[in-house]
Coordinates of C-alpha atoms and ligand atoms in Angstrom, one line a residue:
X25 CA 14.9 9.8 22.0
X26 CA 14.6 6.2 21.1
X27 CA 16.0 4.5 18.1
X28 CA 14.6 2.0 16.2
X29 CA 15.7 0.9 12.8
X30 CA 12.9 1.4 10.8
X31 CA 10.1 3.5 10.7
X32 CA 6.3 2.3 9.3
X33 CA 3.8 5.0 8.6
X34 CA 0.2 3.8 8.5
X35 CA -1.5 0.8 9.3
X36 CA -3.3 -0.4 6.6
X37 CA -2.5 -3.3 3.9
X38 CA 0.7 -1.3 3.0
X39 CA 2.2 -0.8 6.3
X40 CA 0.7 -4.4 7.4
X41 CA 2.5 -5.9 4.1
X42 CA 5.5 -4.3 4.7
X43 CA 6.0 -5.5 8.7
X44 CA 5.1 -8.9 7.9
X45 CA 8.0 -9.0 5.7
X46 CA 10.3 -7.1 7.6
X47 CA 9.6 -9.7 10.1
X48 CA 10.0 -12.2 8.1
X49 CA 13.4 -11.3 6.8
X50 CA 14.5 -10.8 10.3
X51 CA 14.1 -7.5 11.0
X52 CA 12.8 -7.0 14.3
X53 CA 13.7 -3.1 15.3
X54 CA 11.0 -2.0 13.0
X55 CA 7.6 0.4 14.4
X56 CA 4.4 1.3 13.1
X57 CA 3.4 4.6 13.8
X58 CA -0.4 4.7 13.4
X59 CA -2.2 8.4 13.9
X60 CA -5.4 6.4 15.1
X61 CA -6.1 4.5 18.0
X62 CA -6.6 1.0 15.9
X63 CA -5.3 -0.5 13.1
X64 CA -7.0 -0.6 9.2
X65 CA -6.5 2.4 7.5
X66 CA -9.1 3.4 4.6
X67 CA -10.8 -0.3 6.0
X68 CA -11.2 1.1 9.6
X69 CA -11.9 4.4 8.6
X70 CA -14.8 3.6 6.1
X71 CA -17.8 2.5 7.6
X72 CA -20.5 3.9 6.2
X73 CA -23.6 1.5 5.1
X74 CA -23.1 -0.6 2.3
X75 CA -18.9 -0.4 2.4
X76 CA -17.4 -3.2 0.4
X77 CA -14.7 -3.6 -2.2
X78 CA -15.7 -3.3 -5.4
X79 CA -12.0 -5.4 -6.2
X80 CA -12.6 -9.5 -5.7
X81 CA -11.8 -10.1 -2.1
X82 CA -9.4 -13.0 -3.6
X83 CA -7.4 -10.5 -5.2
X84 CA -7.9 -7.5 -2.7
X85 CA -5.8 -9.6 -0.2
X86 CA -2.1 -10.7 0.4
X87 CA -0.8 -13.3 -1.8
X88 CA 1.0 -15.0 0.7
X89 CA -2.3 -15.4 2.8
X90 CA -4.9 -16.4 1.0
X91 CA -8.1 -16.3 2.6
X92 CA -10.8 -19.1 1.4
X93 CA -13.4 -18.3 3.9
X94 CA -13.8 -14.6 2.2
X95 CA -18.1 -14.9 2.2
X96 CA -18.3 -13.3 -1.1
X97 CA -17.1 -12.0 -4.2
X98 CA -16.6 -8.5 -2.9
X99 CA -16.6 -8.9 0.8
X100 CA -17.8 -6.1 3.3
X101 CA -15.7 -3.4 5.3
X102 CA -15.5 -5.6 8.4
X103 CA -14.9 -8.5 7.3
X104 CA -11.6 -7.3 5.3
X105 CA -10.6 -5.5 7.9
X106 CA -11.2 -8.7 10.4
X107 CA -8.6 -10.3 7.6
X108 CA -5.9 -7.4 8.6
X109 CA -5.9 -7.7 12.3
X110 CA -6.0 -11.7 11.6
X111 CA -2.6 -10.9 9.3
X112 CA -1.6 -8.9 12.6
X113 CA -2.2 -11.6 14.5
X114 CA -0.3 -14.1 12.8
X115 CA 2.3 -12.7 12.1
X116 CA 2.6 -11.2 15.8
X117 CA 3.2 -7.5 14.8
X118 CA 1.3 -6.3 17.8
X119 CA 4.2 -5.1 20.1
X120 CA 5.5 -3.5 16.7
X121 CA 2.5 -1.0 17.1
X122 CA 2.3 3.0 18.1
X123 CA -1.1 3.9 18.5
X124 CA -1.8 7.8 18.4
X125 CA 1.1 8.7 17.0
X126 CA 0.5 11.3 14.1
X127 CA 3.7 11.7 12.2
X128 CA 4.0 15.9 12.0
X129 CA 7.3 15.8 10.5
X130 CA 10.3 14.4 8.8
X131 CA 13.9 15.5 8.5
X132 CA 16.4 13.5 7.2
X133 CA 19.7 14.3 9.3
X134 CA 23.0 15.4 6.6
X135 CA 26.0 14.3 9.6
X136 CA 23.7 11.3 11.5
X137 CA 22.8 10.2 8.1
X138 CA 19.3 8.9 9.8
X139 CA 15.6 10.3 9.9
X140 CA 14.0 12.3 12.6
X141 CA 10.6 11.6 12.7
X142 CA 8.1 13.9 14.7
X143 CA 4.8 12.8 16.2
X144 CA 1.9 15.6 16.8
X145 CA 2.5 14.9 21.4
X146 CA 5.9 15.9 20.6
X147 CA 7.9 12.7 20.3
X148 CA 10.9 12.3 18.0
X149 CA 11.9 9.0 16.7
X150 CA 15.5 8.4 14.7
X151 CA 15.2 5.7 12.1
X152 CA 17.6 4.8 9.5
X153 CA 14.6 4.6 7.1
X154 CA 11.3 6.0 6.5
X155 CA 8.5 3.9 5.0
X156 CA 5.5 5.9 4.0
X157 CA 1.9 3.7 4.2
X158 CA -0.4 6.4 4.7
X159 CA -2.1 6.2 1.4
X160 CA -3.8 8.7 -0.8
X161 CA -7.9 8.6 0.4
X162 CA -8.1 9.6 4.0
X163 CA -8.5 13.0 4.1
X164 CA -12.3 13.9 3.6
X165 CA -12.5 16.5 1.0
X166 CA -15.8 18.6 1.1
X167 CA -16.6 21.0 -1.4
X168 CA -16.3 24.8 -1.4
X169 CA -20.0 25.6 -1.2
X170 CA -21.4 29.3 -0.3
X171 CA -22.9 28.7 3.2
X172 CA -22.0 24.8 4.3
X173 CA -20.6 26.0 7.6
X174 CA -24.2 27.4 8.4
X175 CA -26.4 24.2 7.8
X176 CA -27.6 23.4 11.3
X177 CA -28.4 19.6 10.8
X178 CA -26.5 17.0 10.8
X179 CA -23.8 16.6 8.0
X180 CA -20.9 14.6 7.6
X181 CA -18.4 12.8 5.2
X182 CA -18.5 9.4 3.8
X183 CA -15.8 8.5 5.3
X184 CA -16.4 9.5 8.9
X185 CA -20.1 8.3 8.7
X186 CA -21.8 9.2 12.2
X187 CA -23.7 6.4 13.1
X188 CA -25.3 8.2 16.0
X189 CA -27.6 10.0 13.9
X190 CA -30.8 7.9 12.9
X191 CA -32.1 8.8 9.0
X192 CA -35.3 7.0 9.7
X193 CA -37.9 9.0 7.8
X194 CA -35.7 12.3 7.9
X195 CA -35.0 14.0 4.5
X196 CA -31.4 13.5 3.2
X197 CA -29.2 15.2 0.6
X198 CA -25.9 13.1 -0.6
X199 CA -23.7 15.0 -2.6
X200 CA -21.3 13.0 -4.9
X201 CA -21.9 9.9 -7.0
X202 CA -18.7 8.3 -6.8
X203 CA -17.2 5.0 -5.8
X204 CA -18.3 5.8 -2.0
X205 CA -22.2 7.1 -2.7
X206 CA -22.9 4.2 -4.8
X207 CA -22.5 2.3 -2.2
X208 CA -24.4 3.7 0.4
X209 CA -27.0 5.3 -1.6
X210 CA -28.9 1.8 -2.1
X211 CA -28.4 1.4 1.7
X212 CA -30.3 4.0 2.9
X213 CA -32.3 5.1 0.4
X214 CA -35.3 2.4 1.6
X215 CA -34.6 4.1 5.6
X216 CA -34.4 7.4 4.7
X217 CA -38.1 9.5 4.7
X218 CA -36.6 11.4 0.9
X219 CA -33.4 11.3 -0.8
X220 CA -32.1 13.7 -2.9
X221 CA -28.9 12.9 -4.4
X222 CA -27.1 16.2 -5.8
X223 CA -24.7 14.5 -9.0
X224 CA -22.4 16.8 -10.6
X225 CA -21.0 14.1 -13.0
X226 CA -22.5 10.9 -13.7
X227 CA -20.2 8.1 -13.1
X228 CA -20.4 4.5 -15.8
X229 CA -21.5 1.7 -14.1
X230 CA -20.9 -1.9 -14.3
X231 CA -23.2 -4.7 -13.2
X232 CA -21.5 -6.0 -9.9
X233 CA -20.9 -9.7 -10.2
X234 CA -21.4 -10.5 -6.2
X235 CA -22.7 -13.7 -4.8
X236 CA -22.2 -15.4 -1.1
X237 CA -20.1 -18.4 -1.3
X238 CA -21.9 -21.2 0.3
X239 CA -20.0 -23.0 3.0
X240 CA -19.1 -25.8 0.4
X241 CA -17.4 -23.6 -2.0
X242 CA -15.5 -22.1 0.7
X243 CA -14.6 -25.6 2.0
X244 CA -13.4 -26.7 -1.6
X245 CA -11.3 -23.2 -1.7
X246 CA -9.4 -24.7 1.3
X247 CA -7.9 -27.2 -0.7
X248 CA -4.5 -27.1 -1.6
X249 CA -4.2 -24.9 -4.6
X250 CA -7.6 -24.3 -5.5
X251 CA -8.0 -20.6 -3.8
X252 CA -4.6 -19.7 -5.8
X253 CA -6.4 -20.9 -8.4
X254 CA -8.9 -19.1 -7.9
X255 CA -7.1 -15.6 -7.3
X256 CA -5.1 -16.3 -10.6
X257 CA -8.2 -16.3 -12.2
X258 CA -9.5 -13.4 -11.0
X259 CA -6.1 -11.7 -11.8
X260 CA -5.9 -12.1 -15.3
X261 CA -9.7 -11.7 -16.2
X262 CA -9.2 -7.8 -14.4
X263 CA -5.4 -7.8 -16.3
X264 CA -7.5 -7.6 -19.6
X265 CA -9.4 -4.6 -18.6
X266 CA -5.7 -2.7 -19.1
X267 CA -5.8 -3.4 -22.4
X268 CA -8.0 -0.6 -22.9
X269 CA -6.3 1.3 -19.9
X270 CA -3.1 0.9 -21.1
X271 CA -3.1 0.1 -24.9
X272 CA -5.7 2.1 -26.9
X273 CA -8.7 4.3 -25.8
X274 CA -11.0 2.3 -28.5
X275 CA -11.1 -0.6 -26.4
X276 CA -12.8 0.6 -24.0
X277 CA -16.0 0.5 -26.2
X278 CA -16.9 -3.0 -25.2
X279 CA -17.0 -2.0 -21.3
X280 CA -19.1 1.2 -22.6
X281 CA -21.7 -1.0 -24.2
X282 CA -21.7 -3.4 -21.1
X283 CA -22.3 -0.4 -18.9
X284 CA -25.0 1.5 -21.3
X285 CA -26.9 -2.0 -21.3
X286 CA -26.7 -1.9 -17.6
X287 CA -28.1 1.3 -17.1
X288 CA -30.9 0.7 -20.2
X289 CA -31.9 -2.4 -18.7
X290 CA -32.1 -1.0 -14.8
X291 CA -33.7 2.4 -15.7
X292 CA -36.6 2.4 -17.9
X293 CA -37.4 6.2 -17.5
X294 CA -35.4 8.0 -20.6
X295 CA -35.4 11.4 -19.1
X296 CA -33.8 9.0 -15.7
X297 CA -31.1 7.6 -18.1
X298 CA -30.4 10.7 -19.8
X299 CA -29.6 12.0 -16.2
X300 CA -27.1 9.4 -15.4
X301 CA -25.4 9.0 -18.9
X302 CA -22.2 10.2 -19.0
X303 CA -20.7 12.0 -22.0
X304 CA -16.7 11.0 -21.5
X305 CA -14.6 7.9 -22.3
X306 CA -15.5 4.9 -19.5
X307 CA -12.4 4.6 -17.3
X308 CA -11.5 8.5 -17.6
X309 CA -12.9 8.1 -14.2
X310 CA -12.8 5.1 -12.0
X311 CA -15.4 2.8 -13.6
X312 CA -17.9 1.6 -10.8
X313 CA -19.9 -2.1 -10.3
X314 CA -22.9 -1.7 -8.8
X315 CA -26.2 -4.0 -9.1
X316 CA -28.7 -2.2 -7.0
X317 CA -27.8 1.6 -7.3
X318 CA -29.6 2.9 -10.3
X319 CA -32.8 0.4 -8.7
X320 CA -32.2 2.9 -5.8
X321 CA -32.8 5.8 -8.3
X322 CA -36.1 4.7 -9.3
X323 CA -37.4 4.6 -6.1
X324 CA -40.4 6.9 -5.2
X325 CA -39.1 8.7 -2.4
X326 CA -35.3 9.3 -4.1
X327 CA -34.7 12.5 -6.7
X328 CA -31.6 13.0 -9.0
X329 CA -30.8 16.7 -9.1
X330 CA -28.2 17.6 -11.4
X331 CA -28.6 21.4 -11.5
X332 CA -25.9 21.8 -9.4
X333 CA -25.6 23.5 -5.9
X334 CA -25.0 27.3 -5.5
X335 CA -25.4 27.4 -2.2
X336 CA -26.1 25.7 1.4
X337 CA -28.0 27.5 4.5
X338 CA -29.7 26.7 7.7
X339 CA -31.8 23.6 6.7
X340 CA -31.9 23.5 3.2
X341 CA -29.6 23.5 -0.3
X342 CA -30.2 26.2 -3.0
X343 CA -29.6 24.1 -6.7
X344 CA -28.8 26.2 -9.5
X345 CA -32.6 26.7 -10.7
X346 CA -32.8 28.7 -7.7
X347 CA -35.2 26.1 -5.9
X348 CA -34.6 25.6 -2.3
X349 CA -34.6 21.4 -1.0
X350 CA -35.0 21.7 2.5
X351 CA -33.7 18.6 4.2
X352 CA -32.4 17.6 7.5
X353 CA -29.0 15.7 7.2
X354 CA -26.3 16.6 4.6
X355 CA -24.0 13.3 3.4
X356 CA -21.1 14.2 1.7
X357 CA -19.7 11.4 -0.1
X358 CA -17.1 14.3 -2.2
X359 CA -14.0 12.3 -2.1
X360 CA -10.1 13.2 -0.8
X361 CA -7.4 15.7 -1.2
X362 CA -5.4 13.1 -3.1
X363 CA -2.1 15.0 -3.3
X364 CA -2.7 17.0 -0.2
X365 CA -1.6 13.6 1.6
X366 CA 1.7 13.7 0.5
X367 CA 2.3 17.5 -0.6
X368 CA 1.1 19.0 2.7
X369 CA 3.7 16.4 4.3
X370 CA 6.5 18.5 6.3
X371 CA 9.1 16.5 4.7
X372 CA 12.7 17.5 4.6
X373 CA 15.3 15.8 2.9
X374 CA 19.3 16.0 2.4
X375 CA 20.8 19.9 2.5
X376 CA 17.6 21.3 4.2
X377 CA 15.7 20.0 0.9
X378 CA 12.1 20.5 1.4
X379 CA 9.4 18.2 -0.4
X380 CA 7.4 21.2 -1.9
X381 CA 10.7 22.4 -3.5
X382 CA 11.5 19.2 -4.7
X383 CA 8.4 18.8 -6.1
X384 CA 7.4 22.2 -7.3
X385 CA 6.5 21.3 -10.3
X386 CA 4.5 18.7 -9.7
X387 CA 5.3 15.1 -7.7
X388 CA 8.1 12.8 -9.1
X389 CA 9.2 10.0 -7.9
X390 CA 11.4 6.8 -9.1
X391 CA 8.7 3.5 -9.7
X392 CA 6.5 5.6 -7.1
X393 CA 8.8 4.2 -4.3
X394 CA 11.4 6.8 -3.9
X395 CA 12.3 10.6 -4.8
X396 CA 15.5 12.3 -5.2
X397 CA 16.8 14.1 -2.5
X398 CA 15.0 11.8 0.3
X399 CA 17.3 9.2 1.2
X400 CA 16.0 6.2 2.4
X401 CA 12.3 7.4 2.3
X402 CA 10.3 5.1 0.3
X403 CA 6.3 5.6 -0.2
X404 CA 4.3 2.4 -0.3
X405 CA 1.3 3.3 -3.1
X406 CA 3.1 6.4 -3.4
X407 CA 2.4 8.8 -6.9
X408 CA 1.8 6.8 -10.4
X409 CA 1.2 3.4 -8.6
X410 CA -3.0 3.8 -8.4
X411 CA -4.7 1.6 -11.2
X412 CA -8.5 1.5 -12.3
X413 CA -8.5 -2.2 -13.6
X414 CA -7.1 -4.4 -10.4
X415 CA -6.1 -4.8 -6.7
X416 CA -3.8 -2.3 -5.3
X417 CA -2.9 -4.6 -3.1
X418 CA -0.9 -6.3 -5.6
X419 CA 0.9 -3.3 -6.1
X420 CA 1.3 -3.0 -2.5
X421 CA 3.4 -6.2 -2.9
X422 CA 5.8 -5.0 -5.8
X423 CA 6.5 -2.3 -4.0
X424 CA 7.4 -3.8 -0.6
X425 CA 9.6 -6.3 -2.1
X426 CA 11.4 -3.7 -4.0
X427 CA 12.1 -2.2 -0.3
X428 CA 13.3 -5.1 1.1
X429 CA 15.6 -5.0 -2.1
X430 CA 17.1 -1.8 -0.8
X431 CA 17.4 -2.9 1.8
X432 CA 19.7 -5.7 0.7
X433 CA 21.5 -3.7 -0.8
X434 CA 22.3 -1.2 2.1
X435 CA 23.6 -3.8 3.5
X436 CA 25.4 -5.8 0.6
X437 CA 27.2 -2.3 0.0
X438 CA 27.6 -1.2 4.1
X439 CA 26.0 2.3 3.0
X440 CA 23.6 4.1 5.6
X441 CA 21.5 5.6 2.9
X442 CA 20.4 5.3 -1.0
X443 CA 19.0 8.2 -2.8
X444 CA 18.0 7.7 -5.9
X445 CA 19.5 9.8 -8.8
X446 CA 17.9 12.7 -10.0
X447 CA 18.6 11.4 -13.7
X448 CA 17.2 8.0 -13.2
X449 CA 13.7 9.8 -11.6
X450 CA 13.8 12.3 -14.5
X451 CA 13.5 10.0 -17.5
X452 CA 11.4 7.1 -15.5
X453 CA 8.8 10.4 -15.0
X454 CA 9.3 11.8 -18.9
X455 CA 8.7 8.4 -20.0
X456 CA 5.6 7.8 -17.7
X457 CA 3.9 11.3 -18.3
X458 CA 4.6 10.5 -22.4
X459 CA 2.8 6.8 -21.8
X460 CA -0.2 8.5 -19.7
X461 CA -0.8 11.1 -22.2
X462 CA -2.5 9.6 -24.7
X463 CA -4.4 7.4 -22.3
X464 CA -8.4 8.0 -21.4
X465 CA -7.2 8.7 -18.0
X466 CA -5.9 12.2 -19.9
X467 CA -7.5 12.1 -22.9
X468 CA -11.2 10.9 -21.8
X469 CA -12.7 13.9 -21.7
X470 CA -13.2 14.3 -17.9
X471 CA -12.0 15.6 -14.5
X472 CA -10.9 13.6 -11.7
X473 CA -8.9 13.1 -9.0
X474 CA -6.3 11.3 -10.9
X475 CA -5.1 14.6 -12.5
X476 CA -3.3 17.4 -10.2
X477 CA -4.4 21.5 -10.2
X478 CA -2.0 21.2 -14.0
X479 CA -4.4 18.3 -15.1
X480 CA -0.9 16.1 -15.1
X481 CA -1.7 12.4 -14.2
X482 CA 0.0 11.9 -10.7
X483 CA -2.0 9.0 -10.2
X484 CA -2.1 5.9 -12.0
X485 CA 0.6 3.6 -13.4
X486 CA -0.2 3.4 -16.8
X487 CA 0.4 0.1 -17.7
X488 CA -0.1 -4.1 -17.2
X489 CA 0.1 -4.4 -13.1
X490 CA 2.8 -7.2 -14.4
X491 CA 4.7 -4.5 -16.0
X492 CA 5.5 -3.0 -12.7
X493 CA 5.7 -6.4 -10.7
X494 CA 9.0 -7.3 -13.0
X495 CA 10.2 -3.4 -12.9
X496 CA 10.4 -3.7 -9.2
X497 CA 12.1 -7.3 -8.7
X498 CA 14.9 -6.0 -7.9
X499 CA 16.6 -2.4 -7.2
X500 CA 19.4 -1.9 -9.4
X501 CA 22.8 -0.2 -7.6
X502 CA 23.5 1.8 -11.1
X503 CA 19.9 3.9 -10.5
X504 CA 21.1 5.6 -6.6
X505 CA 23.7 7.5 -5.1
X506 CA 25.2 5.4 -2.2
X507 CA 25.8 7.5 1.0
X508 CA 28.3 6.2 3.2
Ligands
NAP13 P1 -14.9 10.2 -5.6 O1 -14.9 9.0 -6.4 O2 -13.8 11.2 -5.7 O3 -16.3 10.8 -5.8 C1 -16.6 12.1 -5.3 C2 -17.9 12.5 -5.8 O4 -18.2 13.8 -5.3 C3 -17.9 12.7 -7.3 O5 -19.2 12.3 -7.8 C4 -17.8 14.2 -7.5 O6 -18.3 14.7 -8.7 C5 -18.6 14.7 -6.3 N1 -18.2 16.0 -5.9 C6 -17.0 16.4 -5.5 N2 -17.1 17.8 -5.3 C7 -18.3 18.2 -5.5 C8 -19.0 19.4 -5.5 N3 -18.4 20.5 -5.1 N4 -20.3 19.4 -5.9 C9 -20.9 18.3 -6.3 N5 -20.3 17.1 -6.3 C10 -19.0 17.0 -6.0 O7 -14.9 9.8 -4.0 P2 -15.3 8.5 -3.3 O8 -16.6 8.0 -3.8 O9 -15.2 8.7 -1.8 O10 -14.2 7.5 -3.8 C11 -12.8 7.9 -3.8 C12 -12.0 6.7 -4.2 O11 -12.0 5.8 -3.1 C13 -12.5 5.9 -5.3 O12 -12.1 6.4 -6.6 C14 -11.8 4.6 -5.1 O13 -10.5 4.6 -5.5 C15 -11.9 4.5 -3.6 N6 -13.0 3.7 -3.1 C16 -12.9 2.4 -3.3 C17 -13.9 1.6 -3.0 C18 -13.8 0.2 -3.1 O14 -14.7 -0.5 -3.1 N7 -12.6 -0.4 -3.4 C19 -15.1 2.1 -2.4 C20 -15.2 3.5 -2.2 C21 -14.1 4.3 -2.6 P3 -17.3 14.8 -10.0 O15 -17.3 13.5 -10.6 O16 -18.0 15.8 -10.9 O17 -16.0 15.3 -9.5

């Protein structure tokens, strides 16, 4: 049993974020337990056609590496996830890594005071604190469909695209139309022999305002200042999209009428548009950018069913009107189990205090960094910290700063653990869930992944992203129990 200080879970911008400034503050008996056999989370994961961030790649980075050479507004998979292993390169977190090591289990340990931490080949690790990276979209979530098991093609997720199998002229059904399948769609609709895209819920669309930088823009982003500059910009032009998140439903209408106008101007067939109008408040779900999906739509060889699907057999996919689309490769592009990632978690805290009790009636956590009961466990873009207006990565920051302020003060104070106090969780959550309820997240009119089985809003932080920068400057002494 070995015993390093600290434990990292997941290798993606959080747990990258968070061991760069470990390291930088000195810490050096720090790992990163990473299930995979490479580094990248959701940007090593995701590589299906078209992938790209659909957030400015000078905001959808770290803040204390700017990147000028990003080659465009929204840059593709590879070339953000080149950008982590450069981060891991600089900042020589290599040796830091455990490849292959799927955490199974934590149990924090009442007399050690310390956590056990179980990998799926058996290994246990003791750290004196958990940090949980792993994120909230990893695992592929495919729907409950009479009959998928017994299609004989090929068929697979979004997010574990198999590249082996060729769509040249071969008849494909996607099912979903979200954030993922907007992006592909246009990718392979022109390969493909005939598309049909099964839509359950039309999503609002944005045009995507991408362009290449030419090699002169990126040299004058090189100069001192201007790619802050640049990325400050960019920051407060998506800050003013929360005014409508976060203030008043009613604002949203000017991103409605920028997105009806969109899809008027890029689909000219009204029975087309009356297809992929939606009927709730824009933002209820995540609002998509896209340029060249609804073109995609109007292609020949590409139908929109919305009938819905009833069921799936050998080579084909019944709709609701009873027709049979026979096809010969299924993409699902369906989306997570959001809260399976951190509910199914075996995670047990002080007295033999499971997670699922803890949070039995639904997850609760203090800033979406720590919960009661689970000492010195903190989640990195844990519950309530998602937004739908601007980089996550920026959240990613607040919150491993606010770590590396408990941290300080474990060791300002000489305690082995912090645990924050059930009090302190239970108002920060009454006054979040009273903030969220009026907002078009819950009040929109639709169903999505932000809400849990009880339609309660688990998800996003309802508020300015600088709100939560200044809650989590510092961690205050008077909001945990200090174990000694
Ligand atoms: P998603 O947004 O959850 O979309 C899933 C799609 O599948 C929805 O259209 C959904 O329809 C549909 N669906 C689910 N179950 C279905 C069923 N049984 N029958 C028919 N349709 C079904 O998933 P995603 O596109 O993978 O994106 C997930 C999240 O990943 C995004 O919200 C975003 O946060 C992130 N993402 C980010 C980027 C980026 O560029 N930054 C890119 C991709 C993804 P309903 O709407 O009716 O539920």
């Amino acid at each position: 049993m070995s015993k390093p200080g600290i434990v990292i879970i997941g290798s993606g911008f959080a747990g990258i974020g968070m061991a760069i400034k470990l390291k930088e503050a000195g810490y050096h008996d720090f790992v990163i337990l990473e299930k995979a056999p490479d580094l990248g989370g959701t940007w090593r994961d995701n590589t299906y056609p078209g992938c790209a961030c659909d957030v400015p790649s000078h905001m959808y980075s770290f803040s204390f590496d700017l990147n000028p050479g990003w080659s465009r507004m929204f840059s593709p998979q590879q070339e953000i996830w080149d950008y982590m292993r450069a981060c891991v390169d600089k900042y020589r977190l290599g040796p830091h890594f455990r490849y292959g090591k799927h955490v199974v289990g934590l149990e924090f340990d009442d007399e050690a005071r310390n956590w056990e931490v179980t990998t799926e080949d058996g290994a246990v690790l003791r750290a004196n604190a958990v940090i949980s990276g792993i994120g909230a979209l990893h695992i592929p979530k495919f729907p409950e469909i009479k009959g998928r098991e017994t299609f004989t093609g090929p068929a697979f997720h979004s997010s574990e695209w198999d590249h082996s199998v060729d769509l040249t002229g071969k008849r494909v059904a996607v099912i979903g139309t979200g954030a993922s399948a907007i992006q592909f769609v246009p990718q392979i609709a022109p390969q493909v022999g005939e598309l049909i895209l099964f839509q359950r819920t039309p999503p609002w669309i944005q045009p995507k305002p991408d362009f290449a930088f030419p090699e002169s823009a990126r040299k004058a982003l090189a100069l001192p200042g201007a790619s802050r500059l640049l990325r400050n910009g960019i920051y407060w032009t998506l800050e003013t999209r929360a005014l409508g998140f976060a203030l008043d439903p009613r604002l949203m209408k000017v991103h409605e009428a920028m997105a009806r106008k969109h899809l008027a101007r890029q689909v000219p067939d009204p029975e087309l548009r009356a297809k992929l109008t939606p009927d709730y408040t824009i933002g209820c779900k995540r609002i998509l950018i896209s340029s060249d999906y609804y073109p995609a739509l109007t292609r020949p060889n590409v139908t929109l069913n919305t009938d819905g699907i009833t069921e799936i057999r050998e080579r084909s996919i019944v709709d609701a009107n009873g027709v049979e689309h026979e096809v010969d490769v299924i993409v699902y592009g369906t989306g997570f189990k959001v809260t399976d990632a951190l509910q199914e978690q075996r995670i047990i805290g002080r007295d033999g205090l499971k997670i699922q009790e803890a949070w039995q009636d639904g997850i609760e956590t203090y800033l979406g960094i720590t919960t009661s009961g689970f000492p010195n466990l903190f989640f990195l873009l844990g519950p309530n910290t998602g937004l739908g207006h601007n980089s996550v990565v920026f959240m990613i920051e607040s919150q491993v700063r606010y770590v590396m302020s408990c941290l300080r003060l474990l060791s300002r104070t000489q305690a082995r653990a912090i645990d924050v106090k059930p009090e302190h969780q239970a108002s920060f959550n009454a006054r979040l869930l009273e903030r969220l309820d009026p907002l078009v997240w819950n009040s929109g009119g639709c169903q999505s992944w932000y809400l849990d089985e009880h339609g309660v809003n688990r998800t996003i932080w309802p508020g300015f992203t600088f709100e939560y920068w200044a809650r989590t400057l510092k961690a205050k002494r008077a909001a945990f129990d200090l174990i000694y």
